mmCIF file of C-alpha atoms in Angstrom:
data_model
loop_
_atom_site.group_PDB
_atom_site.id
_atom_site.type_symbol
_atom_site.label_atom_id
_atom_site.label_comp_id
_atom_site.label_asym_id
_atom_site.label_seq_id
_atom_site.Cartn_x
_atom_site.Cartn_y
_atom_site.Cartn_z
ATOM 1 C CA GLY F 23 -25.682 -61.148 -23.144
ATOM 2 C CA GLU F 24 -27.901 -60.625 -26.171
ATOM 3 C CA ASN F 25 -26.733 -62.557 -29.183
ATOM 4 C CA VAL F 26 -27.736 -63.200 -32.791
ATOM 5 C CA GLU F 27 -26.298 -66.214 -34.602
ATOM 6 C CA GLN F 28 -26.354 -66.328 -38.377
ATOM 7 C CA HIS F 29 -25.745 -69.254 -40.752
ATOM 8 C CA PRO F 30 -24.200 -70.005 -43.118
ATOM 9 C CA SER F 31 -21.227 -67.654 -43.229
ATOM 10 C CA THR F 32 -20.863 -68.209 -46.981
ATOM 11 C CA LEU F 33 -23.378 -69.408 -49.546
ATOM 12 C CA SER F 34 -22.866 -70.089 -53.242
ATOM 13 C CA VAL F 35 -25.803 -70.708 -55.566
ATOM 14 C CA GLN F 36 -26.454 -70.944 -59.287
ATOM 15 C CA GLU F 37 -28.390 -68.141 -60.878
ATOM 16 C CA GLY F 38 -32.101 -68.892 -60.688
ATOM 17 C CA ASP F 39 -31.823 -71.071 -57.579
ATOM 18 C CA SER F 40 -33.101 -70.084 -54.141
ATOM 19 C CA ALA F 41 -30.985 -68.957 -51.199
ATOM 20 C CA VAL F 42 -31.892 -69.250 -47.530
ATOM 21 C CA ILE F 43 -30.108 -67.573 -44.620
ATOM 22 C CA LYS F 44 -31.049 -68.431 -41.048
ATOM 23 C CA CYS F 45 -30.705 -66.514 -37.786
ATOM 24 C CA THR F 46 -31.335 -67.310 -34.150
ATOM 25 C CA TYR F 47 -31.672 -64.727 -31.403
ATOM 26 C CA SER F 48 -31.358 -65.030 -27.646
ATOM 27 C CA ASP F 49 -33.390 -62.121 -26.236
ATOM 28 C CA SER F 50 -37.043 -63.164 -26.049
ATOM 29 C CA ALA F 51 -38.003 -59.472 -25.768
ATOM 30 C CA SER F 52 -36.801 -58.829 -29.345
ATOM 31 C CA ASN F 53 -39.689 -57.547 -31.437
ATOM 32 C CA TYR F 54 -38.176 -56.184 -34.644
ATOM 33 C CA PHE F 55 -36.089 -58.132 -37.165
ATOM 34 C CA PRO F 56 -34.524 -56.308 -40.132
ATOM 35 C CA TRP F 57 -32.314 -57.707 -42.883
ATOM 36 C CA TYR F 58 -29.548 -55.686 -44.512
ATOM 37 C CA LYS F 59 -27.622 -56.122 -47.757
ATOM 38 C CA GLN F 60 -24.073 -54.788 -47.920
ATOM 39 C CA GLU F 61 -22.183 -54.461 -51.174
ATOM 40 C CA LEU F 62 -18.413 -54.160 -51.240
ATOM 41 C CA GLY F 63 -17.146 -50.867 -49.815
ATOM 42 C CA LYS F 64 -20.634 -49.594 -48.998
ATOM 43 C CA GLY F 65 -22.844 -49.286 -45.960
ATOM 44 C CA PRO F 66 -25.607 -51.845 -45.281
ATOM 45 C CA GLN F 67 -29.004 -51.159 -46.828
ATOM 46 C CA LEU F 68 -32.303 -52.311 -45.357
ATOM 47 C CA ILE F 69 -33.989 -54.781 -47.722
ATOM 48 C CA ILE F 70 -36.845 -56.146 -45.630
ATOM 49 C CA ASP F 71 -37.976 -56.236 -42.012
ATOM 50 C CA ILE F 72 -40.564 -58.035 -39.925
ATOM 51 C CA ARG F 73 -42.213 -57.278 -36.636
ATOM 52 C CA SER F 74 -42.964 -59.808 -33.934
ATOM 53 C CA ASN F 75 -46.711 -59.842 -34.541
ATOM 54 C CA VAL F 76 -46.212 -61.164 -38.089
ATOM 55 C CA GLY F 77 -45.028 -64.634 -39.130
ATOM 56 C CA GLU F 78 -44.086 -63.962 -42.730
ATOM 57 C CA LYS F 79 -43.522 -61.039 -45.049
ATOM 58 C CA LYS F 80 -42.806 -61.007 -48.773
ATOM 59 C CA ASP F 81 -41.499 -58.369 -51.146
ATOM 60 C CA GLN F 82 -41.111 -59.609 -54.735
ATOM 61 C CA ARG F 83 -38.274 -62.195 -54.692
ATOM 62 C CA ILE F 84 -37.456 -61.691 -51.012
ATOM 63 C CA ALA F 85 -39.344 -63.141 -48.056
ATOM 64 C CA VAL F 86 -38.697 -63.327 -44.343
ATOM 65 C CA THR F 87 -40.214 -65.791 -41.881
ATOM 66 C CA LEU F 88 -40.273 -65.545 -38.101
ATOM 67 C CA ASN F 89 -40.800 -68.275 -35.519
ATOM 68 C CA LYS F 90 -40.987 -66.499 -32.152
ATOM 69 C CA THR F 91 -41.390 -69.716 -30.191
ATOM 70 C CA ALA F 92 -38.121 -71.093 -31.518
ATOM 71 C CA LYS F 93 -36.512 -67.633 -31.756
ATOM 72 C CA HIS F 94 -35.614 -68.243 -35.399
ATOM 73 C CA PHE F 95 -36.018 -66.030 -38.439
ATOM 74 C CA SER F 96 -34.940 -66.603 -42.014
ATOM 75 C CA LEU F 97 -34.388 -64.749 -45.271
ATOM 76 C CA HIS F 98 -35.465 -66.426 -48.499
ATOM 77 C CA ILE F 99 -34.363 -65.147 -51.908
ATOM 78 C CA THR F 100 -35.948 -66.834 -54.922
ATOM 79 C CA GLU F 101 -34.817 -66.753 -58.549
ATOM 80 C CA THR F 102 -31.411 -65.415 -57.541
ATOM 81 C CA GLN F 103 -29.531 -63.086 -59.857
ATOM 82 C CA PRO F 104 -25.817 -62.151 -59.974
ATOM 83 C CA GLU F 105 -26.674 -58.705 -58.571
ATOM 84 C CA ASP F 106 -27.929 -60.416 -55.413
ATOM 85 C CA SER F 107 -24.278 -61.210 -54.613
ATOM 86 C CA ALA F 108 -23.404 -59.334 -51.412
ATOM 87 C CA VAL F 109 -23.072 -59.791 -47.655
ATOM 88 C CA TYR F 110 -26.393 -60.119 -45.855
ATOM 89 C CA PHE F 111 -26.885 -59.304 -42.161
ATOM 90 C CA CYS F 112 -29.786 -60.207 -39.943
ATOM 91 C CA ALA F 113 -30.518 -58.243 -36.786
ATOM 92 C CA ALA F 114 -32.842 -58.386 -33.799
ATOM 93 C CA ARG F 115 -33.962 -55.524 -31.624
ATOM 94 C CA SER F 116 -35.372 -55.141 -28.145
ATOM 95 C CA ASP F 117 -33.779 -52.047 -26.618
ATOM 96 C CA LYS F 118 -30.945 -51.986 -29.162
ATOM 97 C CA LEU F 119 -30.174 -53.607 -32.495
ATOM 98 C CA ILE F 120 -27.919 -56.672 -32.382
ATOM 99 C CA PHE F 121 -26.460 -57.856 -35.688
ATOM 100 C CA GLY F 122 -25.567 -61.320 -36.869
ATOM 101 C CA THR F 123 -22.088 -61.975 -38.240
ATOM 102 C CA GLY F 124 -23.138 -61.872 -41.882
ATOM 103 C CA THR F 125 -23.506 -64.257 -44.818
ATOM 104 C CA ARG F 126 -21.542 -63.781 -48.018
ATOM 105 C CA LEU F 127 -23.831 -64.802 -50.881
ATOM 106 C CA GLN F 128 -22.337 -65.496 -54.290
ATOM 107 C CA VAL F 129 -24.644 -66.066 -57.240
ATOM 108 C CA PHE F 130 -22.913 -67.643 -60.224
ATOM 109 C CA PRO F 131 -24.269 -67.062 -63.741
ATOM 110 C CA ASP Q 18 -32.291 -35.893 -51.204
ATOM 111 C CA GLY Q 19 -32.078 -36.821 -47.555
ATOM 112 C CA GLY Q 20 -29.313 -39.079 -46.394
ATOM 113 C CA ILE Q 21 -26.466 -39.775 -44.051
ATOM 114 C CA THR Q 22 -22.953 -38.730 -45.039
ATOM 115 C CA GLN Q 23 -19.702 -40.046 -43.684
ATOM 116 C CA SER Q 24 -16.375 -38.458 -44.420
ATOM 117 C CA PRO Q 25 -13.702 -39.102 -45.348
ATOM 118 C CA LYS Q 26 -14.137 -42.413 -47.189
ATOM 119 C CA TYR Q 27 -10.535 -43.424 -46.498
ATOM 120 C CA LEU Q 28 -8.379 -42.232 -43.623
ATOM 121 C CA PHE Q 29 -4.806 -42.983 -42.674
ATOM 122 C CA ARG Q 30 -3.460 -42.320 -39.214
ATOM 123 C CA LYS Q 31 -0.103 -42.680 -37.584
ATOM 124 C CA GLU Q 32 0.081 -44.602 -34.349
ATOM 125 C CA GLY Q 33 -0.400 -42.372 -31.317
ATOM 126 C CA GLN Q 34 -2.595 -39.841 -33.086
ATOM 127 C CA ASN Q 35 -6.255 -39.116 -32.460
ATOM 128 C CA VAL Q 36 -8.525 -38.898 -35.484
ATOM 129 C CA THR Q 37 -12.139 -37.778 -35.871
ATOM 130 C CA LEU Q 38 -14.627 -39.358 -38.259
ATOM 131 C CA SER Q 39 -17.521 -37.239 -39.439
ATOM 132 C CA CYS Q 40 -21.183 -38.315 -39.638
ATOM 133 C CA GLU Q 41 -23.930 -35.918 -40.759
ATOM 134 C CA GLN Q 42 -27.590 -36.667 -41.493
ATOM 135 C CA ASN Q 43 -30.378 -34.514 -42.886
ATOM 136 C CA LEU Q 44 -33.144 -37.057 -42.282
ATOM 137 C CA ASN Q 45 -34.315 -35.404 -39.059
ATOM 138 C CA HIS Q 46 -33.566 -38.668 -37.269
ATOM 139 C CA ASP Q 47 -33.377 -38.591 -33.496
ATOM 140 C CA ALA Q 48 -30.988 -41.456 -32.855
ATOM 141 C CA MET Q 49 -27.503 -41.958 -34.248
ATOM 142 C CA TYR Q 50 -25.090 -44.864 -33.945
ATOM 143 C CA TRP Q 51 -21.476 -45.769 -34.591
ATOM 144 C CA TYR Q 52 -20.505 -49.325 -35.514
ATOM 145 C CA ARG Q 53 -17.186 -50.940 -36.188
ATOM 146 C CA GLN Q 54 -16.964 -53.689 -38.804
ATOM 147 C CA ASP Q 55 -14.147 -56.225 -38.928
ATOM 148 C CA PRO Q 56 -13.983 -59.212 -41.285
ATOM 149 C CA GLY Q 57 -16.033 -62.126 -39.991
ATOM 150 C CA GLN Q 58 -17.317 -60.247 -36.935
ATOM 151 C CA GLY Q 59 -20.338 -58.394 -38.220
ATOM 152 C CA LEU Q 60 -21.154 -54.980 -36.797
ATOM 153 C CA ARG Q 61 -20.253 -54.066 -33.250
ATOM 154 C CA LEU Q 62 -21.773 -51.063 -31.498
ATOM 155 C CA ILE Q 63 -19.327 -48.410 -30.292
ATOM 156 C CA TYR Q 64 -21.543 -45.538 -29.114
ATOM 157 C CA TYR Q 65 -25.087 -44.365 -29.665
ATOM 158 C CA SER Q 66 -27.144 -41.261 -29.013
ATOM 159 C CA GLN Q 67 -30.932 -41.086 -28.701
ATOM 160 C CA ILE Q 68 -31.103 -37.328 -28.283
ATOM 161 C CA VAL Q 69 -28.946 -34.224 -28.529
ATOM 162 C CA ASN Q 70 -26.384 -33.769 -25.727
ATOM 163 C CA ASP Q 71 -26.790 -37.363 -24.594
ATOM 164 C CA PHE Q 72 -25.019 -40.568 -25.612
ATOM 165 C CA GLN Q 73 -24.330 -44.054 -24.262
ATOM 166 C CA LYS Q 74 -21.510 -46.545 -24.585
ATOM 167 C CA GLY Q 75 -22.037 -49.554 -26.758
ATOM 168 C CA ASP Q 76 -20.263 -52.895 -26.536
ATOM 169 C CA ILE Q 77 -16.783 -51.718 -27.550
ATOM 170 C CA ALA Q 78 -16.523 -48.074 -26.414
ATOM 171 C CA GLU Q 79 -13.001 -48.235 -24.980
ATOM 172 C CA GLY Q 80 -10.599 -45.995 -26.910
ATOM 173 C CA TYR Q 81 -13.395 -44.018 -28.583
ATOM 174 C CA SER Q 82 -15.265 -40.808 -27.767
ATOM 175 C CA VAL Q 83 -18.269 -39.033 -29.284
ATOM 176 C CA SER Q 84 -20.271 -35.830 -29.007
ATOM 177 C CA ARG Q 85 -23.832 -34.906 -29.991
ATOM 178 C CA GLU Q 86 -24.045 -31.136 -29.939
ATOM 179 C CA LYS Q 87 -26.424 -31.000 -32.902
ATOM 180 C CA LYS Q 88 -29.176 -33.346 -34.012
ATOM 181 C CA GLU Q 89 -27.601 -33.663 -37.446
ATOM 182 C CA SER Q 90 -24.062 -34.507 -36.369
ATOM 183 C CA PHE Q 91 -22.448 -37.343 -34.399
ATOM 184 C CA PRO Q 92 -18.635 -37.293 -34.801
ATOM 185 C CA LEU Q 93 -16.522 -40.201 -33.562
ATOM 186 C CA THR Q 94 -12.984 -39.699 -32.267
ATOM 187 C CA VAL Q 95 -10.651 -42.670 -32.353
ATOM 188 C CA THR Q 96 -8.084 -42.003 -29.664
ATOM 189 C CA SER Q 97 -4.556 -43.285 -29.263
ATOM 190 C CA ALA Q 98 -5.892 -45.519 -26.483
ATOM 191 C CA GLN Q 99 -7.687 -47.715 -29.050
ATOM 192 C CA LYS Q 100 -5.359 -50.710 -29.418
ATOM 193 C CA ASN Q 101 -6.470 -51.924 -32.826
ATOM 194 C CA PRO Q 102 -8.173 -49.066 -34.651
ATOM 195 C CA THR Q 103 -7.791 -50.300 -38.236
ATOM 196 C CA ALA Q 104 -11.350 -51.123 -39.337
ATOM 197 C CA PHE Q 105 -14.351 -50.047 -41.362
ATOM 198 C CA TYR Q 106 -16.522 -47.596 -39.395
ATOM 199 C CA LEU Q 107 -20.218 -47.208 -40.082
ATOM 200 C CA CYS Q 108 -22.557 -44.495 -38.877
ATOM 201 C CA ALA Q 109 -26.324 -45.022 -38.788
ATOM 202 C CA SER Q 110 -29.422 -43.092 -37.804
ATOM 203 C CA ARG Q 111 -33.120 -43.759 -37.272
ATOM 204 C CA LEU Q 112 -36.332 -42.243 -36.043
ATOM 205 C CA THR Q 113 -37.247 -43.259 -32.523
ATOM 206 C CA GLY Q 114 -40.643 -44.072 -31.075
ATOM 207 C CA GLY Q 115 -41.364 -47.089 -33.228
ATOM 208 C CA HIS Q 116 -39.915 -49.916 -35.264
ATOM 209 C CA TYR Q 117 -37.907 -47.971 -37.767
ATOM 210 C CA GLY Q 118 -35.002 -49.386 -39.711
ATOM 211 C CA TYR Q 119 -31.550 -47.891 -39.529
ATOM 212 C CA THR Q 120 -30.173 -45.817 -42.393
ATOM 213 C CA PHE Q 121 -26.443 -46.347 -42.796
ATOM 214 C CA GLY Q 122 -23.764 -44.114 -44.214
ATOM 215 C CA SER Q 123 -21.270 -45.433 -46.759
ATOM 216 C CA GLY Q 124 -18.563 -45.903 -44.153
ATOM 217 C CA THR Q 125 -15.021 -44.727 -43.425
ATOM 218 C CA ARG Q 126 -12.105 -47.097 -43.749
ATOM 219 C CA LEU Q 127 -9.472 -46.194 -41.173
ATOM 220 C CA THR Q 128 -5.953 -47.558 -41.505
ATOM 221 C CA VAL Q 129 -3.244 -47.030 -38.906
ATOM 222 C CA VAL Q 130 0.210 -46.826 -40.451
#
C-alpha cells in the first residue's frame, strides 16, 4: 500500500545549527507534500508545503526540497532555535494524505 | 476567528463503554478527517468525509463509527469493539478541489480505565 518513510526518528542539534529531516514516498501519483509541526499536547500545524511541479520552496528559516524522480523530499531548518523543538511530520498526498512516523527535534541552547 | 474545535481535551472511559468525541469546524471546509496517534506510529486515518451525509473508512476503522449530518460537525464514536482505544485522537478538515493543507484540532486524549 501507500507508504511514507521518515528519518531520523529523533534529532538533536545545537542552537544555531541546521536540521534536516528526510522522507521517501511510495505512490508515484503523489503531488502534494506538506510538513507539520506538533508541539506537546497539541494538534499538528502546517508549516510549509510543496507541490509536485516545484523543486524547492523557502519560507524564512524553513525550506523544503522535492526530488520526484527519486521520490524523496526533505525539510531544512537553518539557524535553529529552542522554540523549534517539536515533532515534525512529513506527508504525501495523491487521493489521501499519508503521514510519516514523525521526527522529534530537540534544539539545545 | 475560524478554527476547528475538539472536545473534551481529556476523556476517561471504562472498558465496555462507548464514547463520542466531538469535532466542530467553522472554516466552511468540505472534508473532515479523524486520525489516531500512538507513540512512534505517526498518524493513522480512521474515517474521513468529503461531503455531508457521506463518509469512508480509513486504514483503521474497526471499532469506530462516525456521522456527518452537518458540514460543521464530524463526531467519532469509539465503541466497545475497539480493542485498544487508549490514544490521542486528532480531527482535521480542509477545503477540497485543490491542494489545500489540513487544519487540525488540538486533539482529545482518551484513556480507558
